[in-house]
Short mmCIF file of C-alpha atoms in Angstrom, two decimals:
data_model
loop_
_atom_site.label_atom_id
_atom_site.label_comp_id
_atom_site.label_asym_id
_atom_site.label_seq_id
_atom_site.Cartn_x
_atom_site.Cartn_y
_atom_site.Cartn_z
CA MET A 30 15.93 -89.90 -1.40
CA GLU A 31 15.05 -90.57 -5.31
CA LYS A 32 11.30 -90.01 -4.29
CA ASN A 33 12.00 -87.04 -2.68
CA LEU A 34 13.71 -85.75 -5.70
CA ARG A 35 10.59 -86.46 -7.98
CA ARG A 36 8.21 -84.94 -5.18
CA SER A 37 10.48 -81.50 -5.27
CA GLY A 38 10.59 -81.54 -9.16
CA SER A 39 6.78 -82.06 -9.05
CA ILE A 40 6.25 -78.82 -6.60
CA LEU A 41 8.58 -76.49 -8.64
CA LEU A 42 6.88 -77.67 -11.66
CA MET A 43 3.37 -76.73 -10.27
CA VAL A 44 4.71 -73.61 -9.01
CA LEU A 45 6.03 -72.29 -12.70
CA ILE A 46 2.66 -73.44 -14.22
CA PHE A 47 0.64 -71.31 -11.85
CA PHE A 48 3.73 -68.27 -12.14
CA PHE A 49 3.43 -67.87 -15.56
CA LEU A 50 -0.43 -68.48 -15.79
CA GLY A 51 -1.10 -65.49 -13.09
CA PHE A 52 1.13 -63.49 -15.64
CA ALA A 53 -0.78 -64.17 -18.57
CA ILE A 54 -4.00 -63.05 -16.81
CA TRP A 55 -2.66 -59.77 -15.62
CA ARG A 56 -1.33 -58.70 -18.94
CA SER A 57 -4.77 -59.56 -20.39
CA SER A 58 -6.08 -57.86 -17.73
CA ALA A 59 -3.85 -54.31 -18.19
CA GLU A 60 -4.29 -54.52 -21.63
CA SER A 61 -7.96 -54.59 -21.55
CA ALA A 62 -8.20 -51.76 -18.94
CA ALA A 63 -5.51 -49.17 -21.36
CA ALA A 64 -7.96 -50.05 -24.20
CA GLN A 65 -11.04 -48.99 -22.15
CA VAL A 66 -9.19 -45.60 -20.89
CA ALA A 67 -8.10 -44.68 -24.62
CA GLN A 68 -11.93 -45.47 -25.57
CA SER A 69 -13.78 -43.52 -23.17
CA THR A 70 -11.18 -40.24 -23.85
CA GLN A 71 -10.71 -40.58 -27.35
CA PHE A 72 -7.07 -40.41 -27.50
CA ILE A 73 -4.70 -40.19 -30.14
CA ARG A 74 -1.11 -41.99 -29.10
CA THR A 75 1.03 -39.47 -31.53
CA SER A 76 4.20 -40.00 -29.65
CA LYS A 77 5.85 -41.78 -26.75
CA THR A 78 8.41 -39.25 -26.48
CA PRO A 79 7.00 -36.57 -23.15
CA THR A 80 6.35 -33.07 -23.73
CA PRO A 81 6.51 -30.38 -21.06
CA GLY A 82 3.27 -30.53 -18.55
CA SER A 83 1.97 -33.95 -20.35
CA PRO A 84 0.81 -36.44 -17.66
CA GLN A 85 3.53 -39.05 -16.68
CA ALA A 86 3.09 -42.91 -15.98
CA PRO A 87 4.69 -44.24 -13.00
CA ASP A 88 7.73 -45.05 -14.92
CA GLY A 89 7.89 -41.49 -16.43
CA ALA A 90 7.11 -42.39 -19.89
CA ALA A 91 4.32 -40.08 -21.65
CA LEU A 92 0.62 -41.78 -21.47
CA VAL A 93 -0.75 -40.09 -24.60
CA VAL A 94 -0.96 -37.01 -26.41
CA ALA A 95 -3.80 -34.77 -26.93
CA PRO A 96 -4.98 -34.35 -30.56
CA PRO A 97 -3.79 -31.26 -32.17
CA GLY A 98 -5.40 -28.04 -31.29
CA SER A 99 -6.42 -29.60 -27.46
CA GLN A 100 -4.90 -30.13 -24.11
CA LEU A 101 -4.84 -33.28 -21.84
CA TYR A 102 -5.92 -32.55 -18.14
CA MET A 103 -5.54 -34.79 -15.15
CA ALA A 104 -8.62 -34.70 -13.15
CA LYS A 105 -7.94 -33.66 -9.12
CA ARG A 106 -10.37 -34.78 -6.39
CA GLY A 107 -13.53 -32.74 -6.38
CA ASP A 108 -12.94 -31.92 -10.25
CA GLY A 109 -16.34 -31.81 -13.01
CA ILE A 110 -16.73 -31.39 -16.11
CA THR A 111 -18.18 -27.59 -15.52
CA SER A 112 -15.47 -26.55 -13.24
CA VAL A 113 -12.80 -27.90 -15.37
CA ALA A 114 -14.84 -26.05 -18.25
CA ARG A 115 -14.32 -22.88 -15.93
CA ARG A 116 -10.90 -22.89 -15.65
CA TYR A 117 -9.75 -23.51 -19.40
CA LEU A 118 -11.98 -21.08 -20.80
CA SER A 119 -10.15 -18.09 -21.63
CA GLN A 120 -7.55 -20.56 -23.03
CA THR A 121 -10.20 -21.60 -25.65
CA SER A 122 -11.74 -20.30 -28.21
CA TYR A 123 -15.08 -21.27 -26.70
CA LEU A 124 -17.20 -18.29 -25.42
CA THR A 125 -18.90 -19.34 -22.53
CA SER A 126 -18.17 -22.30 -20.07
CA GLY A 127 -21.27 -24.05 -21.10
CA GLU A 128 -20.30 -23.79 -24.75
CA LEU A 129 -16.83 -25.32 -23.52
CA ALA A 130 -18.60 -28.27 -20.72
CA GLU A 131 -20.77 -29.38 -23.93
CA ALA A 132 -17.61 -29.75 -26.03
CA ILE A 133 -15.49 -31.28 -23.05
CA ARG A 134 -18.18 -34.05 -23.31
CA LYS A 135 -18.20 -34.81 -26.76
CA SER A 136 -14.65 -35.26 -26.92
CA ASN A 137 -14.69 -37.25 -24.22
CA GLY A 138 -16.89 -39.87 -25.34
CA GLU A 139 -20.49 -38.22 -23.78
CA PRO A 140 -19.57 -39.62 -20.25
CA ARG A 141 -22.94 -39.72 -18.64
CA THR A 142 -22.10 -38.21 -15.37
CA LEU A 143 -20.42 -34.63 -15.05
CA PHE A 144 -18.10 -35.66 -12.39
CA LEU A 145 -14.58 -36.68 -12.99
CA LYS A 146 -12.66 -39.39 -10.85
CA THR A 147 -9.27 -38.18 -9.68
CA GLY A 148 -6.41 -39.11 -11.80
CA GLN A 149 -9.19 -39.30 -14.53
CA GLN A 150 -7.39 -37.86 -17.96
CA VAL A 151 -9.66 -35.75 -20.09
CA VAL A 152 -9.12 -33.75 -23.33
CA ILE A 153 -9.92 -30.31 -23.58
CA PRO A 154 -10.82 -29.06 -26.94
CA GLY A 155 -10.02 -25.55 -28.67
CA ILE A 156 -6.96 -24.63 -26.97
CA LEU A 157 -6.23 -21.42 -28.21
CA ASP A 158 -2.30 -20.85 -29.76
CA ALA A 159 -2.10 -17.56 -28.79
CA PRO A 160 -4.79 -14.69 -27.36
CA ILE A 161 -7.09 -13.60 -30.14
CA VAL A 162 -6.70 -10.35 -31.45
CA GLU A 163 -9.66 -8.66 -33.43
CA LYS A 164 -9.61 -5.64 -35.32
CA ALA A 165 -12.92 -3.66 -36.34
CA ILE A 166 -14.39 -4.24 -40.03
CA PRO A 167 -15.08 -0.92 -41.60
CA VAL A 168 -17.96 0.38 -42.72
CA ALA A 169 -19.19 3.29 -44.46
CA ARG A 170 -21.55 5.62 -42.26
CA ASP A 171 -24.69 4.80 -44.24
CA PHE A 172 -24.15 0.72 -43.95
CA GLU A 173 -27.61 -0.47 -43.14
CA VAL A 174 -27.92 -2.10 -39.78
CA ARG A 175 -30.61 -4.07 -38.48
CA ALA A 176 -29.66 -5.17 -34.84
CA VAL A 177 -31.27 -6.19 -31.59
CA TYR A 178 -29.87 -4.83 -28.57
CA LEU A 179 -28.46 -7.46 -25.52
CA THR A 180 -27.20 -6.56 -22.16
CA GLY A 181 -23.78 -7.34 -21.43
CA VAL A 182 -24.64 -10.30 -19.08
CA MET A 183 -27.28 -11.73 -22.03
CA ALA A 184 -24.64 -11.38 -24.35
CA ALA A 185 -22.30 -13.53 -22.48
CA SER A 186 -24.60 -16.12 -21.79
CA ASN A 187 -25.50 -19.02 -24.00
CA ARG A 188 -28.98 -17.70 -24.86
CA GLY A 189 -27.14 -14.56 -25.86
CA LEU A 190 -25.40 -16.51 -28.57
CA ARG A 191 -28.40 -18.36 -29.30
CA ILE A 192 -30.07 -14.70 -29.67
CA ILE A 193 -27.22 -13.90 -32.33
CA ARG A 194 -27.40 -16.77 -34.20
CA ARG A 195 -31.47 -16.63 -34.57
CA TRP A 196 -31.03 -13.40 -35.74
CA ARG A 197 -28.70 -13.50 -38.13
CA GLU A 198 -30.70 -16.46 -39.63
CA LEU A 199 -33.44 -13.80 -39.90
CA GLY A 200 -32.08 -11.37 -41.52
CA GLY A 201 -30.47 -9.23 -39.33
CA ASN A 202 -26.56 -7.68 -39.41
CA ALA A 203 -26.10 -6.07 -36.31
CA VAL A 204 -25.85 -6.78 -32.33
CA VAL A 205 -25.34 -3.68 -29.83
CA PHE A 206 -24.24 -4.88 -26.78
CA ASP A 207 -23.61 -3.08 -23.52
CA VAL A 208 -20.11 -2.51 -22.52
CA LYS A 209 -21.07 -0.32 -19.91
CA ASP A 210 -24.41 0.28 -18.97
CA SER A 211 -26.53 3.14 -17.18
CA ASP A 212 -25.84 1.93 -13.70
CA GLY A 213 -22.20 2.05 -14.13
CA SER A 214 -21.40 -1.29 -14.53
CA ILE A 215 -18.56 -2.22 -16.86
CA ASN A 216 -18.83 -5.70 -18.73
CA ILE A 217 -15.27 -5.99 -20.55
CA ALA A 218 -11.72 -5.89 -18.84
CA PHE A 219 -10.89 -2.37 -18.13
CA ASP A 220 -7.72 -1.11 -16.31
CA HIS A 221 -8.27 1.91 -15.39
CA PRO A 222 -7.92 3.83 -12.04
CA LEU A 223 -11.55 4.67 -11.60
CA ALA A 224 -12.89 1.46 -12.89
CA GLY A 225 -11.46 -0.45 -9.76
CA SER A 226 -12.08 -4.08 -9.74
CA HIS A 227 -15.08 -5.39 -11.25
CA ARG A 228 -16.63 -8.73 -12.65
CA ALA A 229 -16.65 -8.70 -16.74
CA PRO A 230 -19.50 -10.91 -17.91
CA ILE A 231 -17.65 -10.39 -21.60
CA HIS A 232 -14.60 -11.79 -20.26
CA ASP A 233 -12.33 -11.49 -23.58
CA LEU A 234 -14.00 -9.03 -25.82
CA PRO A 235 -11.72 -9.40 -28.96
CA LYS A 236 -12.97 -13.36 -28.55
CA PHE A 237 -16.87 -11.83 -28.80
CA THR A 238 -16.23 -9.43 -31.55
CA ARG A 239 -14.46 -12.44 -33.46
CA PHE A 240 -17.31 -14.63 -33.06
CA LEU A 241 -19.83 -12.11 -34.70
CA HIS A 242 -17.88 -11.14 -37.04
CA SER A 243 -17.66 -14.95 -38.09
CA GLN A 244 -21.59 -14.61 -37.91
CA GLY A 245 -21.50 -11.49 -40.41
CA MET A 246 -22.41 -9.54 -37.78
CA HIS A 247 -21.72 -5.49 -37.22
CA ALA A 248 -20.12 -5.24 -33.50
CA ILE A 249 -21.61 -2.26 -31.87
CA ALA A 250 -20.47 -1.36 -28.52
CA ARG A 251 -22.95 0.84 -26.34
CA VAL A 252 -21.26 2.50 -23.70
CA ALA A 253 -23.83 4.87 -21.24
CA ILE A 254 -21.85 7.83 -20.88
CA PHE A 255 -22.87 10.55 -17.57
CA ARG A 256 -25.27 8.56 -15.82
CA ASP A 257 -22.87 6.15 -13.67
CA GLU A 258 -24.13 5.17 -10.67
CA ARG A 259 -20.98 3.35 -9.70
CA LEU A 260 -18.64 5.84 -10.67
CA VAL A 261 -20.48 8.38 -8.17
CA VAL A 262 -20.91 5.96 -5.38
CA THR A 263 -17.13 4.74 -5.37
CA HIS A 264 -16.19 8.78 -6.27
CA PRO A 265 -18.29 11.11 -4.87
CA GLU A 266 -16.20 14.13 -6.05
CA LEU A 267 -16.84 13.26 -9.48
CA ALA A 268 -20.75 13.93 -9.03
CA VAL A 269 -23.02 16.64 -10.05
CA LYS A 270 -22.75 18.95 -6.77
CA SER A 271 -25.71 20.44 -4.73
CA LYS A 272 -25.65 24.32 -4.42
CA ARG A 273 -27.40 24.05 -1.12
CA SER A 274 -25.51 21.23 0.37
CA GLY A 275 -22.19 21.24 -1.20
CA GLN A 276 -22.24 17.23 -1.17
CA ALA A 277 -23.24 15.15 -4.46
CA TRP A 278 -26.68 16.00 -6.00
CA ARG A 279 -29.26 13.67 -5.90
CA GLU A 280 -31.83 13.18 -8.76
CA ASN A 281 -34.95 12.49 -7.15
CA GLY A 282 -33.33 11.02 -4.38
CA LYS A 283 -30.87 9.22 -6.46
CA LEU A 284 -27.21 9.44 -6.59
CA VAL A 285 -26.74 8.35 -9.99
CA TRP A 286 -25.26 11.09 -12.66
CA THR A 287 -21.38 12.33 -12.90
CA ASP A 288 -20.93 16.23 -13.86
CA PRO A 289 -20.96 15.92 -17.51
CA SER A 290 -18.40 18.97 -17.80
CA GLN A 291 -16.11 17.05 -15.15
CA PRO A 292 -12.59 16.47 -17.22
CA LYS A 293 -11.96 13.20 -15.43
CA VAL A 294 -15.30 11.92 -16.26
CA GLN A 295 -15.20 12.45 -19.91
CA GLU A 296 -11.73 11.13 -20.33
CA TYR A 297 -12.52 8.17 -18.22
CA ASP A 298 -15.56 7.41 -20.82
CA ILE A 299 -13.04 7.70 -23.70
CA ALA A 300 -10.72 5.60 -22.73
CA LEU A 301 -13.18 2.91 -22.20
CA ALA A 302 -14.96 3.42 -25.78
CA LYS A 303 -11.11 3.43 -27.24
CA LYS A 304 -10.62 -0.01 -25.32
CA ALA A 305 -13.79 -1.35 -27.17
CA ALA A 306 -12.55 0.07 -30.67
CA GLU A 307 -9.38 -1.41 -29.87
CA SER A 308 -11.25 -5.06 -29.50
CA GLY A 309 -12.62 -5.25 -32.50
CA ALA A 310 -16.09 -3.41 -31.91
CA ASP A 311 -17.13 -1.82 -35.30
CA GLU A 312 -18.96 1.09 -33.93
CA ILE A 313 -19.33 2.73 -30.82
CA GLN A 314 -22.29 4.00 -29.39
CA PHE A 315 -22.58 6.55 -26.83
CA ASP A 316 -25.74 6.69 -24.67
CA TYR A 317 -27.10 9.33 -21.79
CA VAL A 318 -24.77 11.79 -23.52
CA ARG A 319 -26.52 14.55 -21.79
CA PHE A 320 -27.24 16.51 -18.70
CA PRO A 321 -29.97 14.99 -15.90
CA ALA A 322 -33.02 16.24 -17.25
CA GLU A 323 -35.19 15.80 -13.94
CA GLY A 324 -34.96 16.44 -10.42
CA ASP A 325 -34.17 20.46 -8.79
CA GLN A 326 -32.11 21.70 -11.87
CA LYS A 327 -31.66 24.87 -9.86
CA ASP A 328 -29.63 23.21 -7.08
CA ALA A 329 -27.45 21.38 -9.64
CA GLY A 330 -23.97 22.48 -10.20
CA PHE A 331 -21.40 21.67 -12.95
CA VAL A 332 -17.65 22.14 -12.94
CA PHE A 333 -18.19 24.42 -16.09
CA GLN A 334 -20.08 27.00 -14.49
CA THR A 335 -17.06 28.49 -13.00
CA GLN A 336 -14.43 26.95 -15.80
CA HIS A 337 -16.65 28.45 -18.75
CA PRO A 338 -19.04 30.92 -17.31
CA GLU A 339 -20.46 31.65 -20.49
CA TRP A 340 -20.85 27.93 -21.78
CA HIS A 341 -24.32 26.44 -21.83
CA ARG A 342 -25.50 23.05 -21.53
CA THR A 343 -25.55 22.40 -24.77
CA ASP A 344 -21.95 24.02 -25.36
CA VAL A 345 -20.59 21.07 -22.85
CA ILE A 346 -21.93 18.18 -24.88
CA THR A 347 -20.90 19.36 -28.08
CA ASP A 348 -17.01 20.11 -26.61
CA PHE A 349 -17.18 16.70 -25.38
CA LEU A 350 -18.06 15.10 -28.65
CA LYS A 351 -15.29 17.26 -30.42
CA HIS A 352 -12.79 15.56 -28.37
CA ALA A 353 -14.28 12.13 -28.62
CA TYR A 354 -14.60 11.90 -32.22
CA ALA A 355 -11.02 13.35 -32.77
CA GLU A 356 -9.70 10.12 -30.09
CA LEU A 357 -12.10 7.36 -31.57
CA HIS A 358 -12.39 8.22 -35.43
CA PRO A 359 -8.71 7.24 -36.56
CA THR A 360 -9.43 3.82 -35.04
CA GLY A 361 -11.78 3.18 -38.11
CA VAL A 362 -14.74 2.87 -36.24
CA LEU A 363 -18.17 4.51 -36.31
CA LEU A 364 -19.45 6.60 -33.38
CA SER A 365 -23.12 7.00 -32.88
CA LEU A 366 -25.11 8.97 -30.33
CA ASP A 367 -28.59 7.72 -28.61
CA VAL A 368 -30.66 10.87 -28.30
CA PHE A 369 -34.20 11.39 -27.40
CA GLY A 370 -36.96 11.34 -29.80
CA ILE A 371 -38.58 14.66 -28.18
CA MET A 372 -35.23 16.34 -29.07
CA ALA A 373 -36.06 16.82 -32.93
CA TRP A 374 -38.67 19.08 -31.83
CA GLN A 375 -35.77 21.22 -30.19
CA ARG A 376 -37.95 22.90 -27.52
CA PRO A 377 -35.86 25.42 -25.67
CA VAL A 378 -36.68 23.94 -22.02
CA ASP A 379 -35.32 20.32 -23.76
CA LEU A 380 -31.85 21.97 -25.16
CA ALA A 381 -31.72 23.63 -21.41
CA HIS A 382 -31.83 20.38 -19.38
CA THR A 383 -30.41 17.96 -21.31
CA GLY A 384 -27.73 19.92 -23.54
CA GLN A 385 -28.66 17.31 -26.60
CA ASP A 386 -28.29 20.14 -29.54
CA ILE A 387 -28.91 17.90 -32.38
CA VAL A 388 -27.40 20.55 -34.86
CA GLY A 389 -24.14 20.65 -32.77
CA MET A 390 -24.03 17.23 -32.14
CA ALA A 391 -24.41 15.75 -35.48
CA LYS A 392 -21.03 17.42 -36.37
CA TYR A 393 -19.09 15.00 -34.49
CA CYS A 394 -20.86 11.79 -35.06
CA ASP A 395 -21.47 9.53 -37.82
CA VAL A 396 -24.81 8.12 -37.12
CA LEU A 397 -27.55 9.75 -34.97
CA SER A 398 -30.02 7.21 -32.83
CA PRO A 399 -33.39 8.74 -32.20
CA MET A 400 -34.92 6.76 -29.29
CA ILE A 401 -38.74 7.21 -31.30
CA TYR A 402 -40.58 4.53 -29.32
CA PRO A 403 -44.19 5.52 -29.76
CA SER A 404 -44.84 4.89 -26.11
CA HIS A 405 -42.65 7.39 -25.44
CA PHE A 406 -44.80 10.30 -26.55
CA PHE A 407 -47.22 10.95 -23.93
CA GLY A 408 -49.05 14.14 -24.09
CA MET A 409 -48.18 14.98 -27.54
CA ASP A 410 -50.06 16.15 -30.47
CA GLY A 411 -53.16 15.77 -28.60
CA ILE A 412 -53.31 11.80 -28.76
CA ALA A 413 -54.46 10.00 -25.72
CA HIS A 414 -52.86 6.73 -26.57
CA PRO A 415 -49.39 7.57 -28.88
CA GLY A 416 -48.10 3.79 -28.09
CA ASP A 417 -50.95 3.16 -30.62
CA ALA A 418 -50.08 5.86 -33.07
CA PRO A 419 -46.53 4.56 -34.45
CA GLU A 420 -46.76 5.83 -37.90
CA HIS A 421 -47.57 9.52 -36.71
CA PHE A 422 -44.79 9.65 -34.27
CA ILE A 423 -41.96 7.91 -36.33
CA GLY A 424 -43.32 9.78 -39.13
CA GLU A 425 -43.01 13.12 -37.36
CA SER A 426 -39.38 12.53 -35.66
CA MET A 427 -38.28 11.27 -38.72
CA GLU A 428 -39.17 14.17 -40.59
CA ARG A 429 -38.06 16.99 -37.91
CA PHE A 430 -34.73 14.62 -37.56
CA GLU A 431 -34.09 14.74 -41.38
CA LYS A 432 -34.62 18.59 -41.39
CA ILE A 433 -32.63 19.83 -38.91
CA THR A 434 -29.79 17.52 -39.64
CA GLN A 435 -29.59 18.52 -43.57
CA GLY A 436 -26.40 18.93 -45.23
CA SER A 437 -24.44 17.34 -42.14
CA GLY A 438 -24.06 14.12 -43.99
CA VAL A 439 -25.25 12.32 -40.69
CA VAL A 440 -27.00 9.29 -40.76
CA ILE A 441 -30.50 8.65 -39.06
CA ARG A 442 -30.65 5.48 -37.63
CA PRO A 443 -33.81 4.89 -35.38
CA TRP A 444 -33.82 2.93 -32.28
CA LEU A 445 -37.64 1.17 -32.50
CA GLN A 446 -39.80 -0.61 -29.99
CA ALA A 447 -39.39 -3.84 -29.33
CA PHE A 448 -41.99 -4.01 -26.03
CA ARG A 449 -45.57 -3.90 -25.42
CA TRP A 450 -45.35 -1.00 -22.60
CA ARG A 451 -48.20 1.25 -23.34
CA THR A 452 -49.65 -0.22 -26.26
CA LYS A 453 -52.62 -2.28 -27.00
CA THR A 454 -51.45 -3.18 -30.50
CA TYR A 455 -47.89 -4.59 -30.39
CA SER A 456 -47.54 -7.07 -32.64
CA PRO A 457 -45.28 -8.72 -35.56
CA LYS A 458 -47.20 -5.97 -37.50
CA TYR A 459 -46.27 -3.30 -35.29
CA ILE A 460 -42.81 -4.07 -35.84
CA GLU A 461 -43.19 -3.88 -39.72
CA VAL A 462 -44.98 -0.63 -39.66
CA GLN A 463 -42.49 0.98 -37.38
CA VAL A 464 -39.45 -0.23 -39.92
CA LEU A 465 -41.67 0.77 -42.91
CA THR A 466 -42.55 4.20 -41.62
CA ALA A 467 -38.84 4.98 -40.54
CA LYS A 468 -37.03 3.81 -44.04
CA ASN A 469 -39.85 6.04 -45.86
CA LYS A 470 -39.04 8.91 -43.75
CA GLY A 471 -35.30 8.70 -44.42
CA GLY A 472 -34.08 6.53 -41.93
CA ILE A 473 -30.99 4.06 -42.86
CA GLY A 474 -31.15 0.97 -40.92
CA PHE A 475 -32.71 0.39 -37.51
CA LEU A 476 -32.16 -0.33 -33.92
CA PHE A 477 -34.82 -2.72 -31.58
CA TRP A 478 -34.96 -2.45 -28.00
CA ASN A 479 -35.95 -4.62 -25.28
CA ALA A 480 -34.62 -4.42 -21.84
CA SER A 481 -35.27 -8.20 -21.35
CA ASN A 482 -33.70 -9.33 -24.86
CA ASP A 483 -37.20 -10.58 -25.86
CA TYR A 484 -37.51 -10.33 -29.64
CA SER A 485 -40.21 -12.77 -30.28
CA LYS A 486 -42.40 -10.32 -32.21
CA PRO A 487 -39.17 -9.17 -34.48
CA TYR A 488 -38.48 -12.57 -34.86
CA ALA A 489 -41.72 -13.35 -36.34
CA ALA A 490 -41.92 -9.79 -38.53
CA MET A 491 -38.46 -10.21 -40.35
CA PRO A 492 -39.23 -13.57 -42.61
CA GLU A 493 -42.57 -11.09 -44.13
CA MET A 494 -40.41 -7.97 -43.94
CA GLN A 495 -38.12 -9.91 -46.24
CA VAL A 496 -40.78 -11.33 -48.71
CA VAL A 497 -41.00 -7.61 -50.17
CA LYS A 498 -37.10 -7.29 -51.80
CA GLY A 499 -36.19 -3.47 -50.90
CA LYS A 500 -39.18 -2.43 -49.25
CA TYR A 501 -38.47 -2.74 -45.86
CA PHE A 502 -34.66 -2.65 -45.87
CA ARG A 503 -31.90 -2.81 -48.41
CA GLY A 504 -30.25 -5.85 -47.15
CA ASP A 505 -26.59 -4.32 -46.39
CA GLU A 506 -24.22 -7.40 -45.19
CA LEU A 507 -20.86 -7.08 -43.50
CA PRO A 508 -17.77 -6.84 -46.16
CA GLY A 509 -14.91 -9.09 -45.60
CA THR A 510 -15.92 -11.19 -42.93
CA THR A 511 -13.18 -13.96 -43.66
CA HIS A 512 -13.12 -15.54 -40.23
CA ALA A 513 -14.62 -19.08 -39.59
CA GLU A 514 -16.99 -19.21 -36.47
CA LEU A 515 -14.71 -20.07 -33.60
CA THR A 516 -16.86 -23.13 -32.52
CA PRO A 517 -19.53 -24.83 -34.32
CA LYS A 518 -23.38 -23.91 -33.68
CA SER A 519 -23.46 -27.71 -32.29
CA ALA A 520 -21.35 -27.04 -29.22
CA LEU A 521 -23.60 -24.35 -28.20
CA PRO A 522 -25.92 -26.13 -25.26
CA THR A 523 -29.60 -26.32 -25.31
CA GLN A 524 -30.27 -25.28 -21.68
#
């Protein structure tokens, strides 16, 4: 019996030894795993008290708390860094999902894979406490703007942000971006019965204008007014009417024009402009503020012809601008108008078709921006290749615009050619000649147009133009830019 007791004691001792040895190994492994998770996601343990929405351990205690200004996310099956970035973008200070995805990678130890494991905890940086509210930064109407143009899609992209930053580095101080383009596409969130559902590439306009201001950039929201294919397709009753058929009138076969004298159309465009002004834009720029100039003009019927039979097209445009200016001016923004360069000649046929009476329009805006691209003056002044005569056509246009607006106080700020169409001499020097000629003829500032947003030639010209202070431009800067940049430049993806 004593022998049996000794044998039982030995067995019990061995069981206890194995038990404590196994416990020690398990504890060491658990601590090592926890340390690896903490290191890979850069968590900061600031509290053991669970907060609403925080990930919970099996026993109900909070595992970790994300650093201030960030949020902890627990990955679900199929999640990737890119999809998580898209989900959280609207809640963060980042402008694009590409920017946010890059920031997520950096905040979580630069993982080599873009995919996440189910249950993996991820720090989401840049979480906003509340939606951004941005106001316009008022400037005088003779503020010298040095701008490039961006489509709405480009402005909302990583490439667009790089263009903005590059332009700023080279001495630019403004960006023109599409709020509504000439096909009627609306690029911002806009709740209006005529707008309907639409994709808004610039998903948060106050956030975008805050970014521009942080860069010292004057924000110019471009609104294409009466040429609006999207609107006339969805609401053909708002289109120019064919006198012969009673149906929507077409310009050379294209259904693209709303009736400029239709009150519902005017109110729609003014409401969109006010939305941009309330979202931090410093200037509203109207383009296509005119009647159609091509197609069968005799067949085109308009509301004003019955409501105001004594009016001409010029009266419609001037009356619309009077109303728009009264609505926008109290918001503190500037109103600028894009007009045909040819309108400086004030030819009766051009006035009768477009309705752009420069003298009347100048009364109800702050800035006139004639599109004086040399290549567009074909058939003028006996010059076979107008695109290669920038000094002549820009000089002549500016002189005429200055003369017909004399005494109005309006600023002439021209659109200049930043594309090679119909010219063999397009180069950085070509850019310099345009800028210098416009300035010497009374222009204040300039806008570069390139439909593809390729500004390689202006990029190359800007350093040369800055060498001689005051020769090409004064160098005005936006006042009162107190905001820091929303996200660091290093967070912007390079692809």
